[in-house]
Tab-separated table of C-alpha atoms in Angstrom:
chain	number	residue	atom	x	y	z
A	986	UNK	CA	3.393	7.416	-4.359
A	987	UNK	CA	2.838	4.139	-2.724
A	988	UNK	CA	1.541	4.482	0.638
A	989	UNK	CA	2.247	1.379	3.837
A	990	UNK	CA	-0.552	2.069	6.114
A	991	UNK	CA	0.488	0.466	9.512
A	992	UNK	CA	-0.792	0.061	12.813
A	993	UNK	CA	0.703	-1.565	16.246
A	994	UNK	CA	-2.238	-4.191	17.782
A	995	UNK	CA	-1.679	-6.665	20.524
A	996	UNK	CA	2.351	-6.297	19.865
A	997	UNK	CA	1.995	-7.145	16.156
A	998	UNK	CA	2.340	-5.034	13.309
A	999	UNK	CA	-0.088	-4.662	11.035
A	1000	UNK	CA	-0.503	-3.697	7.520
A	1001	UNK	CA	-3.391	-2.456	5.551
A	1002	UNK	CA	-3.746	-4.236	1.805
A	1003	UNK	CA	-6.625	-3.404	-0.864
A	1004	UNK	CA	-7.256	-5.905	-3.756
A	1005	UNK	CA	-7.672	-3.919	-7.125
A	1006	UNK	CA	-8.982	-5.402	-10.393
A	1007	UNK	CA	-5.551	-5.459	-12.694
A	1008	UNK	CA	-7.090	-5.910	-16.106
A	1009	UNK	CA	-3.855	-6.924	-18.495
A	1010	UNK	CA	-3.401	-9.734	-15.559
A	1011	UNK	CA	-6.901	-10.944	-15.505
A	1012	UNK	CA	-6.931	-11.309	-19.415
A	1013	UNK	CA	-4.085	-13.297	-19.351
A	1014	UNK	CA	-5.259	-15.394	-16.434
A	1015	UNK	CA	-7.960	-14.853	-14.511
A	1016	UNK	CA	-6.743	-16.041	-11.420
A	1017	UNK	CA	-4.200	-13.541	-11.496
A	1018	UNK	CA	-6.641	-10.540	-12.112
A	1019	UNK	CA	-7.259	-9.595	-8.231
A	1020	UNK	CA	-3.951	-8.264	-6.866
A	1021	UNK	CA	-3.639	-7.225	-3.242
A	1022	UNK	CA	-1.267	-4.272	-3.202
A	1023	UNK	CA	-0.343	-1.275	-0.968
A	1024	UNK	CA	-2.261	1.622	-1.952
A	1025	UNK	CA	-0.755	3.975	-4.120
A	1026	UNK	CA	-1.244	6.271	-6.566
A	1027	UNK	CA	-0.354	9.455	-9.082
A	1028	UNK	CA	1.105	12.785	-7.698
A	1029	UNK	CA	-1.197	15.489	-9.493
A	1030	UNK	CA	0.601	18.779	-10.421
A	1031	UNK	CA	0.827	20.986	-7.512
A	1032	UNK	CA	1.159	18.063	-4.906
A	1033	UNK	CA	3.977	17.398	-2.401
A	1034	UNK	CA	4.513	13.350	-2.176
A	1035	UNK	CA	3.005	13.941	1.434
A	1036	UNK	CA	0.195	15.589	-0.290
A	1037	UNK	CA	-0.761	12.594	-2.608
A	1038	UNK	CA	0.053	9.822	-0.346
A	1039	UNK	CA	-2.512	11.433	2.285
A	1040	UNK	CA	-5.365	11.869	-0.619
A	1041	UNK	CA	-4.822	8.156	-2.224
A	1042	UNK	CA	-4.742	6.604	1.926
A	1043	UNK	CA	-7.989	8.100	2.143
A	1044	UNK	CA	-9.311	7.106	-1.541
A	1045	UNK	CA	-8.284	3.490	-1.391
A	1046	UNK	CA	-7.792	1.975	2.062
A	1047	UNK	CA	-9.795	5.024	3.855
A	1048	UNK	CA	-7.389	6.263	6.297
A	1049	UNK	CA	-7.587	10.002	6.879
A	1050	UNK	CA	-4.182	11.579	8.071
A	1051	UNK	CA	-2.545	15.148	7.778
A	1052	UNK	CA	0.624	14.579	4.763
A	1053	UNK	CA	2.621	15.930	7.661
A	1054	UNK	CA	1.803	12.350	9.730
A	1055	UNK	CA	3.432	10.604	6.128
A	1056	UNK	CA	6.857	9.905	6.000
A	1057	UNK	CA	9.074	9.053	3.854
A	1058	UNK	CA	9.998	4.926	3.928
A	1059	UNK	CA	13.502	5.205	1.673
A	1060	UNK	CA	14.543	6.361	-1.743
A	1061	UNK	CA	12.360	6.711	-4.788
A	1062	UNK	CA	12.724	3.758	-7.578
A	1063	UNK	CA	12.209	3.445	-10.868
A	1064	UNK	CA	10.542	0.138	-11.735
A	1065	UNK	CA	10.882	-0.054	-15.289
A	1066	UNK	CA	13.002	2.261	-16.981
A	1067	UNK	CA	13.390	0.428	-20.336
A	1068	UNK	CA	9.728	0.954	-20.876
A	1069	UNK	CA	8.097	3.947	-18.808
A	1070	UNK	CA	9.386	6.640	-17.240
A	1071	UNK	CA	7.387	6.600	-13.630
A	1072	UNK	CA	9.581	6.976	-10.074
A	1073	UNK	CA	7.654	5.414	-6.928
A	1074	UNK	CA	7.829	7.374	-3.989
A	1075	UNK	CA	7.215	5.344	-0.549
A	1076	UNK	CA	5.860	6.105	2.424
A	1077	UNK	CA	4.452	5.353	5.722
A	1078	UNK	CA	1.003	5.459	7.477
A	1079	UNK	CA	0.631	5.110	11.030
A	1080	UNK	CA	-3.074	4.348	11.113
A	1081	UNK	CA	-5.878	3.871	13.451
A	1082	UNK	CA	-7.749	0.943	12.840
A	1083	UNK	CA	-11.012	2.024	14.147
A	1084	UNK	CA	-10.850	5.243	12.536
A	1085	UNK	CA	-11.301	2.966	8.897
A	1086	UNK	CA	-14.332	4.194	7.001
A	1087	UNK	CA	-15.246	2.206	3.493
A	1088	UNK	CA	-12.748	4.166	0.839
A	1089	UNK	CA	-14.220	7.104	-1.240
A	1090	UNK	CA	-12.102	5.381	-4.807
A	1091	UNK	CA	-11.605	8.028	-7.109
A	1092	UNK	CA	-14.456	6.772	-9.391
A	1093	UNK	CA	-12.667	4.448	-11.850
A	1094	UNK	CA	-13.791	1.011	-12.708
A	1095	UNK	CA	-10.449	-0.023	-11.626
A	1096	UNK	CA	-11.061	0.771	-7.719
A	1097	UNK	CA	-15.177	-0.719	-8.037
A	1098	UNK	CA	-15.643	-3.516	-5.798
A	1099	UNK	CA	-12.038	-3.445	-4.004
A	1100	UNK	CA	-11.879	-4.743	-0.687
A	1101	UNK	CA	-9.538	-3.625	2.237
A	1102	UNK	CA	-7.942	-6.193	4.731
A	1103	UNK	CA	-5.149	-5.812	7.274
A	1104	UNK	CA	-3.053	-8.335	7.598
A	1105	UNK	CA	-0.035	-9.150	10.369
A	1106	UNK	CA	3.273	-7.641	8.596
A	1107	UNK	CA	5.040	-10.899	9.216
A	1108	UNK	CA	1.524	-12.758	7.342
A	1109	UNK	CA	1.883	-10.331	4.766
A	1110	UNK	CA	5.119	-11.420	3.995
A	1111	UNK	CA	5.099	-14.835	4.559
A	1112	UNK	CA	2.146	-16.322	2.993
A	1113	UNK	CA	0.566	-13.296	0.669
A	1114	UNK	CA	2.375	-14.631	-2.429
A	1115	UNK	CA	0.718	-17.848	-2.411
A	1116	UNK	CA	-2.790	-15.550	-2.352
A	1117	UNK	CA	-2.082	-12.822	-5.075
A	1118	UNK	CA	0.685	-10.700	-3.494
A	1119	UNK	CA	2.504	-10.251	-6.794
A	1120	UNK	CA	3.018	-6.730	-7.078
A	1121	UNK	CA	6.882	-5.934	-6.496
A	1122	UNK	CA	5.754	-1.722	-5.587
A	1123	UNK	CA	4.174	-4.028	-2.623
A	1124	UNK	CA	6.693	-6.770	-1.719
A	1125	UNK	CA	9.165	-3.960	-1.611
A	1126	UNK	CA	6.965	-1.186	0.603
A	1127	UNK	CA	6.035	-4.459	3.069
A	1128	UNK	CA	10.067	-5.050	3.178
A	1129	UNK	CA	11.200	-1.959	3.796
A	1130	UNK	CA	8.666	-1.704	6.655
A	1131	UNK	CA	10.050	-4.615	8.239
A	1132	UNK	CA	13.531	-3.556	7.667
A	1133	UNK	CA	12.767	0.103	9.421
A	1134	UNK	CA	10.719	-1.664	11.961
A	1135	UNK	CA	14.119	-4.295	12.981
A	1136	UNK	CA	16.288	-0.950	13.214
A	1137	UNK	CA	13.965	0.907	15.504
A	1138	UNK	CA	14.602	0.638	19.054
A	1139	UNK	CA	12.351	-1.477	21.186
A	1140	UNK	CA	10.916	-0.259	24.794
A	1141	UNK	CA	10.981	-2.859	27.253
């Protein structure tokens, strides 16, 4: 499940990022080997998407919301399918911004030392790429926000 925590401040859109240590990346270049993605994670046995996309918000970007305040942001999609057999699920986080406590992590080395920023949607997708936005589960969850966002209607 890959989860778009947003929030709504001073008539901007926001979106909540966490950089994560990518080992295969930062052995090939170490430059590349801090990625800022959306957070995301497995679906354990037993769990509705809802379910897991509430418990990895909390782990990684620590948000806590019911998995009844997730919803779904599109279809699933399968990323590689020539080489593993995993389906992302997307959703979206309306968060509050001052409700952000440091993230539990689920205790791997791979969540030690990440950091959490939010950063204006429009930022995010502008300018990210040329600061480690390379993760396509991420372009794609920041562009389907915007996409949802430009069909919703606007109050006056």
């Amino acid at each position: 499940v890959v989860i778009v925590p947003t929030f709504r401040a001073d008539g901007t859109t926001w979106v909540v990022l966490r950089s994560a240590v990518r080992i295969p990346f930062s052995l090939r270049d170490p430059g590349l080997g801090n990625v800022w993605e959306l957070p995301a994670g497995l679906v354990e046995s037993g769990e509705s998407i809802e379910e897991a996309g509430a418990r990895e918000l909390f782990e990684e970007a620590g948000a806590s919301l019911a998995p009844s305040a997730l919803r779904r942001l599109g279809p699933p999609v399968v990323p590689a399918p020539g080489i593993i057999a995993e389906i992302q699920h997307f959703v979206v986080a309306d968060v509050d911004p001052e409700a952000l406590v440091p993230p539990e992590e689920d205790g791997s080395p791979l969540e030690r030392h990440a950091h959490v920023v939010a950063v204006p949607l429009e930022v995010a997708l502008r300018d990210l790429g040329a600061h480690g936005l390379v993760d396509a589960k991420t372009e794609l969850g920041l562009r389907r926000l915007a996409d949802a966002l430009a069909l919703e209607p606007r109050a006056p």
